mmCIF file of C-alpha atoms and ligand atoms in Angstrom:
data_model
loop_
_atom_site.group_PDB
_atom_site.id
_atom_site.type_symbol
_atom_site.label_atom_id
_atom_site.label_comp_id
_atom_site.label_asym_id
_atom_site.label_seq_id
_atom_site.Cartn_x
_atom_site.Cartn_y
_atom_site.Cartn_z
ATOM 1 C CA MET A 1 -100.266 -115.904 -24.632
ATOM 2 C CA SER A 2 -98.254 -116.407 -21.465
ATOM 3 C CA GLN A 3 -100.152 -116.801 -18.216
ATOM 4 C CA ARG A 4 -100.259 -113.859 -15.858
ATOM 5 C CA VAL A 5 -100.203 -114.013 -12.049
ATOM 6 C CA ALA A 6 -101.094 -111.015 -9.875
ATOM 7 C CA VAL A 7 -98.739 -110.877 -6.881
ATOM 8 C CA LEU A 8 -100.116 -108.913 -3.915
ATOM 9 C CA PRO A 9 -97.608 -109.023 -1.018
ATOM 10 C CA GLY A 10 -99.546 -106.685 1.348
ATOM 11 C CA ASP A 11 -98.412 -106.034 4.924
ATOM 12 C CA GLY A 12 -96.324 -107.370 7.785
ATOM 13 C CA ILE A 13 -94.461 -110.527 6.797
ATOM 14 C CA GLY A 14 -96.482 -110.636 3.542
ATOM 15 C CA PRO A 15 -93.726 -109.093 1.381
ATOM 16 C CA GLU A 16 -90.970 -111.350 2.813
ATOM 17 C CA VAL A 17 -92.798 -114.626 2.395
ATOM 18 C CA THR A 18 -94.306 -113.661 -0.961
ATOM 19 C CA HIS A 19 -90.842 -112.812 -2.265
ATOM 20 C CA ALA A 20 -89.712 -116.310 -1.231
ATOM 21 C CA ALA A 21 -92.719 -117.934 -2.934
ATOM 22 C CA LEU A 22 -92.153 -115.907 -6.069
ATOM 23 C CA ARG A 23 -88.535 -117.049 -6.316
ATOM 24 C CA VAL A 24 -89.648 -120.671 -6.125
ATOM 25 C CA LEU A 25 -92.525 -120.138 -8.559
ATOM 26 C CA GLN A 26 -90.333 -118.399 -11.121
ATOM 27 C CA THR A 27 -87.704 -121.103 -10.827
ATOM 28 C CA VAL A 28 -90.119 -123.855 -11.846
ATOM 29 C CA ARG A 29 -92.178 -121.692 -14.223
ATOM 30 C CA PRO A 30 -89.971 -118.936 -15.694
ATOM 31 C CA ASP A 31 -92.589 -118.426 -18.408
ATOM 32 C CA LEU A 32 -95.196 -116.959 -16.018
ATOM 33 C CA VAL A 33 -95.708 -113.196 -16.105
ATOM 34 C CA CYS A 34 -95.814 -112.154 -12.444
ATOM 35 C CA GLU A 35 -96.857 -108.575 -11.785
ATOM 36 C CA VAL A 36 -96.804 -107.023 -8.310
ATOM 37 C CA GLY A 37 -99.615 -104.821 -6.907
ATOM 38 C CA THR A 38 -99.892 -102.882 -3.643
ATOM 39 C CA VAL A 39 -102.825 -103.683 -1.318
ATOM 40 C CA GLY A 40 -103.871 -103.435 2.321
ATOM 41 C CA GLY A 41 -102.046 -101.168 4.748
ATOM 42 C CA ALA A 42 -99.300 -100.660 2.169
ATOM 43 C CA ALA A 43 -101.883 -99.061 -0.179
ATOM 44 C CA LEU A 44 -103.633 -97.114 2.608
ATOM 45 C CA ALA A 45 -100.271 -95.614 3.627
ATOM 46 C CA ARG A 46 -99.948 -94.213 0.109
ATOM 47 C CA GLY A 47 -103.326 -92.529 0.384
ATOM 48 C CA GLU A 48 -105.020 -95.154 -1.789
ATOM 49 C CA SER A 49 -107.862 -97.500 -0.873
ATOM 50 C CA ALA A 50 -107.043 -100.972 0.533
ATOM 51 C CA LEU A 51 -107.770 -102.418 -2.915
ATOM 52 C CA PRO A 52 -106.929 -99.728 -5.500
ATOM 53 C CA ASP A 53 -108.608 -99.851 -8.908
ATOM 54 C CA HIS A 54 -105.298 -100.464 -10.698
ATOM 55 C CA VAL A 55 -104.872 -103.631 -8.617
ATOM 56 C CA ARG A 56 -108.346 -104.817 -9.613
ATOM 57 C CA THR A 57 -107.372 -104.230 -13.240
ATOM 58 C CA LEU A 58 -104.259 -106.335 -12.691
ATOM 59 C CA CYS A 59 -106.322 -109.127 -11.099
ATOM 60 C CA ASP A 60 -108.883 -108.971 -13.923
ATOM 61 C CA ALA A 61 -106.076 -109.651 -16.392
ATOM 62 C CA SER A 62 -104.593 -112.547 -14.375
ATOM 63 C CA ALA A 63 -105.275 -116.272 -14.106
ATOM 64 C CA ALA A 64 -104.707 -116.249 -10.347
ATOM 65 C CA ILE A 65 -103.627 -114.120 -7.405
ATOM 66 C CA LEU A 66 -100.650 -114.901 -5.170
ATOM 67 C CA PHE A 67 -101.443 -113.058 -1.953
ATOM 68 C CA GLY A 68 -99.264 -112.301 1.083
ATOM 69 C CA ALA A 69 -101.170 -110.939 4.071
ATOM 70 C CA VAL A 70 -103.051 -107.813 5.142
ATOM 71 C CA GLY A 71 -103.530 -106.223 8.549
ATOM 72 C CA LEU A 72 -101.566 -103.816 10.748
ATOM 73 C CA PRO A 73 -102.177 -102.870 14.390
ATOM 74 C CA GLU A 74 -102.333 -99.130 13.650
ATOM 75 C CA TYR A 75 -105.672 -99.648 11.905
ATOM 76 C CA ASP A 76 -107.304 -101.424 14.875
ATOM 77 C CA GLY A 77 -110.630 -99.851 15.728
ATOM 78 C CA LYS A 78 -111.128 -98.259 12.275
ATOM 79 C CA PRO A 79 -114.260 -99.130 10.305
ATOM 80 C CA LEU A 80 -113.846 -102.128 7.976
ATOM 81 C CA ALA A 81 -113.685 -99.995 4.821
ATOM 82 C CA GLU A 82 -110.622 -98.159 6.200
ATOM 83 C CA ARG A 83 -108.769 -101.262 7.301
ATOM 84 C CA PRO A 84 -106.156 -103.272 5.373
ATOM 85 C CA GLU A 85 -108.341 -106.419 5.676
ATOM 86 C CA TYR A 86 -110.900 -104.737 3.441
ATOM 87 C CA ALA A 87 -108.717 -105.668 0.464
ATOM 88 C CA LEU A 88 -109.228 -109.362 1.196
ATOM 89 C CA PHE A 89 -112.917 -108.878 1.913
ATOM 90 C CA LEU A 90 -113.421 -107.157 -1.470
ATOM 91 C CA LEU A 91 -111.346 -109.684 -3.424
ATOM 92 C CA ARG A 92 -113.316 -112.586 -1.952
ATOM 93 C CA ARG A 93 -116.668 -110.874 -2.499
ATOM 94 C CA ASP A 94 -116.143 -109.309 -5.906
ATOM 95 C CA TYR A 95 -114.398 -112.304 -7.492
ATOM 96 C CA GLU A 96 -116.879 -114.694 -5.801
ATOM 97 C CA LEU A 97 -114.115 -116.813 -4.265
ATOM 98 C CA PHE A 98 -116.618 -118.942 -2.378
ATOM 99 C CA ALA A 99 -114.510 -121.994 -1.605
ATOM 100 C CA ASN A 100 -111.660 -121.656 0.852
ATOM 101 C CA ILE A 101 -109.500 -124.754 1.010
ATOM 102 C CA ARG A 102 -107.052 -125.060 3.893
ATOM 103 C CA PRO A 103 -105.002 -128.265 3.978
ATOM 104 C CA VAL A 104 -103.438 -129.083 7.344
ATOM 105 C CA ARG A 105 -100.477 -131.410 7.255
ATOM 106 C CA VAL A 106 -97.794 -132.200 9.819
ATOM 107 C CA PHE A 107 -94.369 -132.589 8.231
ATOM 108 C CA SER A 108 -92.605 -135.645 9.451
ATOM 109 C CA GLY A 109 -90.023 -134.655 12.036
ATOM 110 C CA LEU A 110 -92.110 -131.691 13.205
ATOM 111 C CA GLU A 111 -94.496 -133.632 15.478
ATOM 112 C CA ASP A 112 -92.740 -132.325 18.571
ATOM 113 C CA ALA A 113 -93.450 -128.721 17.563
ATOM 114 C CA SER A 114 -97.185 -129.281 18.159
ATOM 115 C CA SER A 115 -98.667 -128.330 21.497
ATOM 116 C CA LEU A 116 -100.498 -131.674 21.354
ATOM 117 C CA LYS A 117 -98.792 -134.984 22.092
ATOM 118 C CA ALA A 118 -96.707 -136.081 19.114
ATOM 119 C CA GLU A 119 -98.637 -139.359 18.716
ATOM 120 C CA LEU A 120 -101.892 -137.404 18.234
ATOM 121 C CA VAL A 121 -100.569 -135.392 15.303
ATOM 122 C CA ARG A 122 -98.166 -137.805 13.595
ATOM 123 C CA GLY A 123 -99.165 -138.120 9.949
ATOM 124 C CA LEU A 124 -102.021 -135.640 10.392
ATOM 125 C CA ASP A 125 -103.550 -134.779 7.033
ATOM 126 C CA LEU A 126 -106.897 -133.013 6.933
ATOM 127 C CA VAL A 127 -108.527 -130.252 4.916
ATOM 128 C CA VAL A 128 -110.843 -127.527 6.118
ATOM 129 C CA VAL A 129 -113.267 -126.338 3.422
ATOM 130 C CA ARG A 130 -114.667 -123.003 4.519
ATOM 131 C CA GLU A 131 -117.558 -121.200 2.811
ATOM 132 C CA LEU A 132 -116.034 -117.797 2.134
ATOM 133 C CA THR A 133 -118.518 -115.381 0.580
ATOM 134 C CA GLY A 134 -121.675 -115.821 2.646
ATOM 135 C CA GLY A 135 -122.896 -116.023 6.206
ATOM 136 C CA ILE A 136 -122.386 -113.468 8.927
ATOM 137 C CA TYR A 137 -119.365 -111.825 7.302
ATOM 138 C CA PHE A 138 -121.398 -110.514 4.396
ATOM 139 C CA GLY A 139 -125.099 -110.559 5.418
ATOM 140 C CA GLN A 140 -127.029 -107.286 5.527
ATOM 141 C CA PRO A 141 -127.880 -105.367 7.653
ATOM 142 C CA LYS A 142 -124.422 -105.038 9.132
ATOM 143 C CA GLU A 143 -124.021 -101.847 11.117
ATOM 144 C CA GLN A 144 -123.743 -100.027 14.387
ATOM 145 C CA ARG A 145 -126.710 -97.922 15.447
ATOM 146 C CA ILE A 146 -128.469 -96.381 18.383
ATOM 147 C CA ILE A 147 -131.592 -98.335 19.340
ATOM 148 C CA ASP A 148 -133.883 -96.620 21.841
ATOM 149 C CA GLY A 149 -131.000 -94.421 22.911
ATOM 150 C CA VAL A 150 -128.652 -97.387 23.486
ATOM 151 C CA GLU A 151 -125.483 -98.180 21.481
ATOM 152 C CA ALA A 152 -126.067 -101.364 19.511
ATOM 153 C CA ALA A 153 -124.690 -103.338 16.589
ATOM 154 C CA VAL A 154 -126.042 -105.945 14.236
ATOM 155 C CA ASP A 155 -124.512 -108.565 11.929
ATOM 156 C CA THR A 156 -126.728 -110.776 9.832
ATOM 157 C CA MET A 157 -126.162 -114.466 9.243
ATOM 158 C CA ILE A 158 -127.892 -115.575 6.078
ATOM 159 C CA TYR A 159 -127.395 -118.536 3.727
ATOM 160 C CA HIS A 160 -129.210 -119.456 0.527
ATOM 161 C CA ALA A 161 -129.487 -123.129 -0.414
ATOM 162 C CA PRO A 162 -127.420 -122.740 -3.628
ATOM 163 C CA GLU A 163 -124.509 -121.298 -1.604
ATOM 164 C CA VAL A 164 -124.561 -124.350 0.659
ATOM 165 C CA GLU A 165 -124.935 -126.715 -2.287
ATOM 166 C CA ARG A 166 -121.906 -125.444 -4.186
ATOM 167 C CA ILE A 167 -119.557 -125.516 -1.188
ATOM 168 C CA ALA A 168 -120.862 -128.957 -0.194
ATOM 169 C CA ARG A 169 -120.049 -130.260 -3.679
ATOM 170 C CA VAL A 170 -116.500 -128.880 -3.469
ATOM 171 C CA ALA A 171 -116.070 -130.702 -0.157
ATOM 172 C CA PHE A 172 -117.641 -133.979 -1.322
ATOM 173 C CA ASP A 173 -115.458 -133.953 -4.462
ATOM 174 C CA LEU A 174 -112.367 -133.357 -2.370
ATOM 175 C CA ALA A 175 -113.282 -136.117 0.098
ATOM 176 C CA ARG A 176 -113.903 -138.482 -2.817
ATOM 177 C CA ALA A 177 -110.335 -137.864 -4.030
ATOM 178 C CA ARG A 178 -108.927 -138.447 -0.516
ATOM 179 C CA ARG A 179 -109.918 -140.799 2.322
ATOM 180 C CA LYS A 180 -113.656 -140.430 1.552
ATOM 181 C CA ARG A 181 -114.737 -139.011 4.894
ATOM 182 C CA LEU A 182 -116.586 -135.719 5.202
ATOM 183 C CA THR A 183 -117.543 -133.970 8.427
ATOM 184 C CA SER A 184 -120.018 -131.127 8.095
ATOM 185 C CA VAL A 185 -119.922 -128.679 11.004
ATOM 186 C CA ASP A 186 -122.877 -126.520 12.059
ATOM 187 C CA LYS A 187 -124.834 -125.316 15.067
ATOM 188 C CA GLN A 188 -128.200 -126.722 14.143
ATOM 189 C CA ASN A 189 -129.426 -126.941 17.734
ATOM 190 C CA ILE A 190 -129.600 -123.124 17.779
ATOM 191 C CA LEU A 191 -129.210 -121.556 14.333
ATOM 192 C CA GLU A 192 -131.758 -121.572 11.500
ATOM 193 C CA THR A 193 -128.932 -121.144 8.963
ATOM 194 C CA SER A 194 -127.403 -124.334 10.360
ATOM 195 C CA ARG A 195 -130.658 -126.255 9.957
ATOM 196 C CA LEU A 196 -130.706 -125.181 6.308
ATOM 197 C CA TRP A 197 -127.013 -126.098 6.013
ATOM 198 C CA ARG A 198 -127.509 -129.608 7.366
ATOM 199 C CA ARG A 199 -130.621 -130.246 5.269
ATOM 200 C CA VAL A 200 -128.875 -129.204 2.051
ATOM 201 C CA VAL A 201 -125.717 -131.224 2.808
ATOM 202 C CA ASP A 202 -127.882 -134.286 3.534
ATOM 203 C CA ARG A 203 -129.748 -133.731 0.272
ATOM 204 C CA ILE A 204 -126.510 -133.852 -1.724
ATOM 205 C CA ALA A 205 -125.001 -136.811 0.121
ATOM 206 C CA PRO A 206 -126.768 -139.508 -1.987
ATOM 207 C CA GLU A 207 -124.818 -138.248 -5.031
ATOM 208 C CA TYR A 208 -121.680 -139.377 -3.181
ATOM 209 C CA PRO A 209 -122.485 -142.852 -1.827
ATOM 210 C CA ASP A 210 -118.758 -143.603 -1.621
ATOM 211 C CA VAL A 211 -118.172 -140.747 0.851
ATOM 212 C CA GLN A 212 -118.966 -141.277 4.513
ATOM 213 C CA LEU A 213 -120.697 -138.141 5.830
ATOM 214 C CA ASP A 214 -121.158 -137.146 9.436
ATOM 215 C CA HIS A 215 -122.313 -133.968 11.177
ATOM 216 C CA LEU A 216 -120.804 -132.286 14.223
ATOM 217 C CA LEU A 217 -121.946 -129.270 16.203
ATOM 218 C CA VAL A 218 -119.275 -126.604 16.071
ATOM 219 C CA ASP A 219 -118.494 -126.573 19.796
ATOM 220 C CA ASN A 220 -118.033 -130.334 19.766
ATOM 221 C CA ALA A 221 -115.967 -130.102 16.568
ATOM 222 C CA ALA A 222 -113.612 -127.627 18.262
ATOM 223 C CA MET A 223 -113.123 -130.169 21.032
ATOM 224 C CA GLN A 224 -112.723 -133.244 18.799
ATOM 225 C CA LEU A 225 -110.095 -131.423 16.718
ATOM 226 C CA VAL A 226 -107.724 -131.375 19.674
ATOM 227 C CA ARG A 227 -108.838 -134.740 21.069
ATOM 228 C CA ARG A 228 -108.669 -136.943 17.952
ATOM 229 C CA PRO A 229 -107.416 -134.795 15.035
ATOM 230 C CA GLY A 230 -106.288 -137.832 13.058
ATOM 231 C CA ASP A 231 -109.909 -138.969 12.601
ATOM 232 C CA PHE A 232 -110.719 -136.028 10.330
ATOM 233 C CA ASP A 233 -110.327 -136.098 6.573
ATOM 234 C CA VAL A 234 -112.363 -133.229 5.059
ATOM 235 C CA ILE A 235 -114.281 -130.740 7.200
ATOM 236 C CA VAL A 236 -116.853 -128.442 5.556
ATOM 237 C CA THR A 237 -118.389 -125.505 7.348
ATOM 238 C CA GLU A 238 -119.795 -121.996 7.025
ATOM 239 C CA ASN A 239 -117.716 -118.834 6.939
ATOM 240 C CA MET A 240 -117.243 -117.858 10.594
ATOM 241 C CA PHE A 241 -117.006 -121.403 11.972
ATOM 242 C CA GLY A 242 -114.449 -122.108 9.247
ATOM 243 C CA ASP A 243 -112.419 -119.030 10.152
ATOM 244 C CA ILE A 244 -112.174 -120.198 13.758
ATOM 245 C CA LEU A 245 -111.750 -123.941 13.197
ATOM 246 C CA SER A 246 -109.140 -123.494 10.486
ATOM 247 C CA ASP A 247 -106.915 -121.524 12.868
ATOM 248 C CA GLU A 248 -107.393 -124.217 15.494
ATOM 249 C CA ALA A 249 -106.583 -126.946 12.977
ATOM 250 C CA ALA A 250 -103.599 -124.975 11.708
ATOM 251 C CA ILE A 251 -101.837 -124.742 15.043
ATOM 252 C CA LEU A 252 -102.051 -128.531 15.499
ATOM 253 C CA THR A 253 -99.042 -128.576 13.196
ATOM 254 C CA GLY A 254 -96.949 -126.487 15.579
ATOM 255 C CA SER A 255 -96.705 -123.482 13.281
ATOM 256 C CA VAL A 256 -99.299 -121.592 11.245
ATOM 257 C CA GLY A 257 -96.357 -120.608 9.087
ATOM 258 C CA THR A 258 -96.538 -123.931 7.254
ATOM 259 C CA LEU A 259 -100.135 -123.755 6.022
ATOM 260 C CA PRO A 260 -101.185 -122.651 2.554
ATOM 261 C CA SER A 261 -104.693 -121.910 1.369
ATOM 262 C CA ALA A 262 -106.711 -121.496 -1.794
ATOM 263 C CA SER A 263 -109.828 -119.385 -2.268
ATOM 264 C CA ILE A 264 -111.408 -120.348 -5.537
ATOM 265 C CA ARG A 265 -114.497 -120.047 -7.663
ATOM 266 C CA ALA A 266 -116.067 -122.449 -10.119
ATOM 267 C CA ASP A 267 -114.044 -121.466 -13.211
ATOM 268 C CA GLY A 268 -110.703 -122.080 -11.471
ATOM 269 C CA PHE A 269 -109.712 -118.463 -10.852
ATOM 270 C CA GLY A 270 -108.377 -118.205 -7.331
ATOM 271 C CA LEU A 271 -106.445 -116.391 -4.646
ATOM 272 C CA TYR A 272 -103.671 -118.255 -2.823
ATOM 273 C CA GLU A 273 -102.355 -117.125 0.535
ATOM 274 C CA PRO A 274 -100.639 -118.316 3.707
ATOM 275 C CA VAL A 275 -103.088 -118.919 6.570
ATOM 276 C CA SER A 276 -100.678 -117.216 8.979
ATOM 277 C CA GLY A 277 -101.627 -113.577 8.365
ATOM 278 C CA SER A 278 -99.388 -110.521 8.573
ATOM 279 C CA ALA A 279 -97.665 -111.286 11.924
ATOM 280 C CA PRO A 280 -96.538 -107.655 12.416
ATOM 281 C CA ASP A 281 -94.538 -108.633 15.534
ATOM 282 C CA ILE A 282 -91.935 -110.457 13.444
ATOM 283 C CA ALA A 283 -92.221 -108.427 10.224
ATOM 284 C CA GLY A 284 -89.011 -107.118 8.686
ATOM 285 C CA LYS A 285 -86.769 -109.388 10.764
ATOM 286 C CA GLY A 286 -86.245 -111.915 7.988
ATOM 287 C CA ILE A 287 -87.288 -114.815 10.240
ATOM 288 C CA ALA A 288 -90.809 -115.605 8.997
ATOM 289 C CA ASN A 289 -91.408 -119.146 7.792
ATOM 290 C CA PRO A 290 -92.034 -118.966 4.013
ATOM 291 C CA THR A 291 -93.430 -122.529 3.798
ATOM 292 C CA ALA A 292 -97.083 -121.471 3.694
ATOM 293 C CA ALA A 293 -96.430 -118.953 0.924
ATOM 294 C CA ILE A 294 -94.347 -121.424 -1.100
ATOM 295 C CA LEU A 295 -97.016 -124.119 -0.753
ATOM 296 C CA SER A 296 -99.672 -121.553 -1.698
ATOM 297 C CA ALA A 297 -97.778 -121.031 -4.954
ATOM 298 C CA ALA A 298 -97.902 -124.811 -5.476
ATOM 299 C CA MET A 299 -101.674 -124.784 -4.908
ATOM 300 C CA LEU A 300 -101.946 -121.936 -7.415
ATOM 301 C CA LEU A 301 -100.164 -123.994 -10.039
ATOM 302 C CA ARG A 302 -102.310 -127.044 -9.406
ATOM 303 C CA MET A 303 -105.740 -125.451 -9.023
ATOM 304 C CA SER A 304 -105.721 -122.378 -11.277
ATOM 305 C CA LEU A 305 -103.062 -123.267 -13.860
ATOM 306 C CA HIS A 306 -103.708 -127.052 -13.904
ATOM 307 C CA ASP A 307 -99.977 -127.668 -13.626
ATOM 308 C CA ASP A 308 -99.799 -130.707 -11.328
ATOM 309 C CA GLU A 309 -96.259 -131.509 -12.316
ATOM 310 C CA HIS A 310 -94.637 -128.305 -11.048
ATOM 311 C CA ALA A 311 -96.972 -128.130 -8.047
ATOM 312 C CA ALA A 312 -95.816 -131.584 -6.960
ATOM 313 C CA GLN A 313 -92.195 -130.614 -7.624
ATOM 314 C CA ILE A 314 -92.483 -127.684 -5.203
ATOM 315 C CA GLU A 315 -94.256 -129.819 -2.577
ATOM 316 C CA ARG A 316 -91.566 -132.495 -2.774
ATOM 317 C CA ALA A 317 -88.852 -129.846 -2.415
ATOM 318 C CA VAL A 318 -90.481 -128.474 0.753
ATOM 319 C CA ASP A 319 -90.796 -132.005 2.179
ATOM 320 C CA ALA A 320 -87.135 -132.615 1.362
ATOM 321 C CA ALA A 321 -86.020 -129.361 2.999
ATOM 322 C CA TYR A 322 -87.787 -130.393 6.226
ATOM 323 C CA ALA A 323 -86.445 -133.934 5.974
ATOM 324 C CA HIS A 324 -82.925 -132.474 5.749
ATOM 325 C CA GLY A 325 -83.543 -130.537 8.948
ATOM 326 C CA ALA A 326 -84.315 -127.067 7.600
ATOM 327 C CA ARG A 327 -86.185 -125.148 10.337
ATOM 328 C CA THR A 328 -87.187 -121.530 10.826
ATOM 329 C CA SER A 329 -86.986 -120.043 14.302
ATOM 330 C CA GLU A 330 -90.542 -120.779 15.517
ATOM 331 C CA LEU A 331 -89.897 -124.507 14.994
ATOM 332 C CA VAL A 332 -86.768 -124.890 17.102
ATOM 333 C CA HIS A 333 -86.265 -124.752 20.851
ATOM 334 C CA PRO A 334 -85.244 -121.281 22.046
ATOM 335 C CA GLY A 335 -81.519 -120.753 21.609
ATOM 336 C CA MET A 336 -81.109 -123.501 18.983
ATOM 337 C CA PRO A 337 -79.815 -122.578 15.526
ATOM 338 C CA SER A 338 -82.433 -121.862 12.868
ATOM 339 C CA LEU A 339 -82.711 -120.617 9.305
ATOM 340 C CA SER A 340 -83.751 -117.171 8.148
ATOM 341 C CA THR A 341 -86.583 -116.785 5.629
ATOM 342 C CA GLN A 342 -84.000 -116.479 2.886
ATOM 343 C CA ALA A 343 -81.880 -119.441 3.997
ATOM 344 C CA PHE A 344 -84.966 -121.658 4.257
ATOM 345 C CA THR A 345 -85.965 -120.591 0.751
ATOM 346 C CA GLU A 346 -82.470 -121.479 -0.498
ATOM 347 C CA ALA A 347 -82.906 -124.925 1.048
ATOM 348 C CA VAL A 348 -86.151 -125.397 -0.884
ATOM 349 C CA LEU A 349 -84.581 -124.113 -4.109
ATOM 350 C CA ALA A 350 -81.676 -126.489 -3.631
ATOM 351 C CA ALA A 351 -84.096 -129.406 -3.245
ATOM 352 C CA LEU A 352 -86.044 -128.583 -6.419
HETATM 353 C C1 IPM J 401 -108.656 -115.472 7.433
HETATM 354 C C2 IPM J 401 -108.490 -114.166 8.155
HETATM 355 C C3 IPM J 401 -109.492 -113.183 7.591
HETATM 356 C C4 IPM J 401 -110.863 -113.715 7.871
HETATM 357 C C5 IPM J 401 -109.341 -111.750 8.104
HETATM 358 C C6 IPM J 401 -107.958 -111.202 7.862
HETATM 359 C C7 IPM J 401 -110.396 -110.844 7.510
HETATM 360 O O1 IPM J 401 -108.653 -114.351 9.513
HETATM 361 O O2 IPM J 401 -108.475 -115.500 6.205
HETATM 362 O O3 IPM J 401 -108.968 -116.466 8.078
HETATM 363 O O4 IPM J 401 -111.384 -113.550 8.984
HETATM 364 O O5 IPM J 401 -111.444 -114.331 6.995
HETATM 365 MG MG1 MG J 402 -108.854 -116.340 10.091
#
């Protein structure tokens, strides 16, 4: 039976960059059955829910999900269940995609695009491993209410030891396959969940004597990421800290448009998406950088379809396109010539 991939382009620049990724994916793997589903604001606009049942059925029948982006300004202020982002929330929760892996790499030649000094980011290569299905995003109660006649709201941060254990193992395994350094980030001076987090990570560490583990408080980690980014190899942290730190780490590269991500569960099923989000301000202009989406397709091949060969082929083609000077508009000085989404994709296809 041929392998099936659910393609969910979503909103904003999602459709443009997903189209680019799909072209690359189908060039290296014409045998894959790629079926498109409508989610997020695009589904809400049709009077459907953010994650319609027919899209769930499509995902159930697939080996992996190639995801674009969700989120549109017209839904700001609506309750979560009526927002495009709810699609992502449900996919992560219902498919138990607990491990979010966000590699941050600076392409050589792009050091000057970073807002940090080029020598701080040259050769930067780190991975943020974010716990994705627990913590304050999902804990109950989670609601707005009136308490003693006053408007109030509550979110609940809760972790269970097994949730910390499984994400810690993903991070230790990854560090073991890389430069063998793991930084666990928490806020154990204040938060009980962080004290549990640190205790569990320390408990697992002896299984990985070859990996050097250290702990950082999240505020300090935010600072060290811009002060000495090159010292990090793998960072593991809980859901909300990971959301924030992964955006910070992403922009070290000069453009969030270059960063892919994987959200996976133990059996290898996963969702692959650009870190950049829907970027509604540039949607429809044909200028979005498709790198993150293309590299997400490579991660999909490697992690869900166990196809290292074609994953590496795509990654080499992207490297080659940058080495030959291919640049989308956010990576050049204002007024300098740049490539459209489509032209950049052609450059990658040509390098395959
Ligand atoms: C991310 C995004 C999402 C998150 C939003 C769109 C719900 O910021 O994947 O980092 O906060 O997890
Ligand atoms: Mg985020």
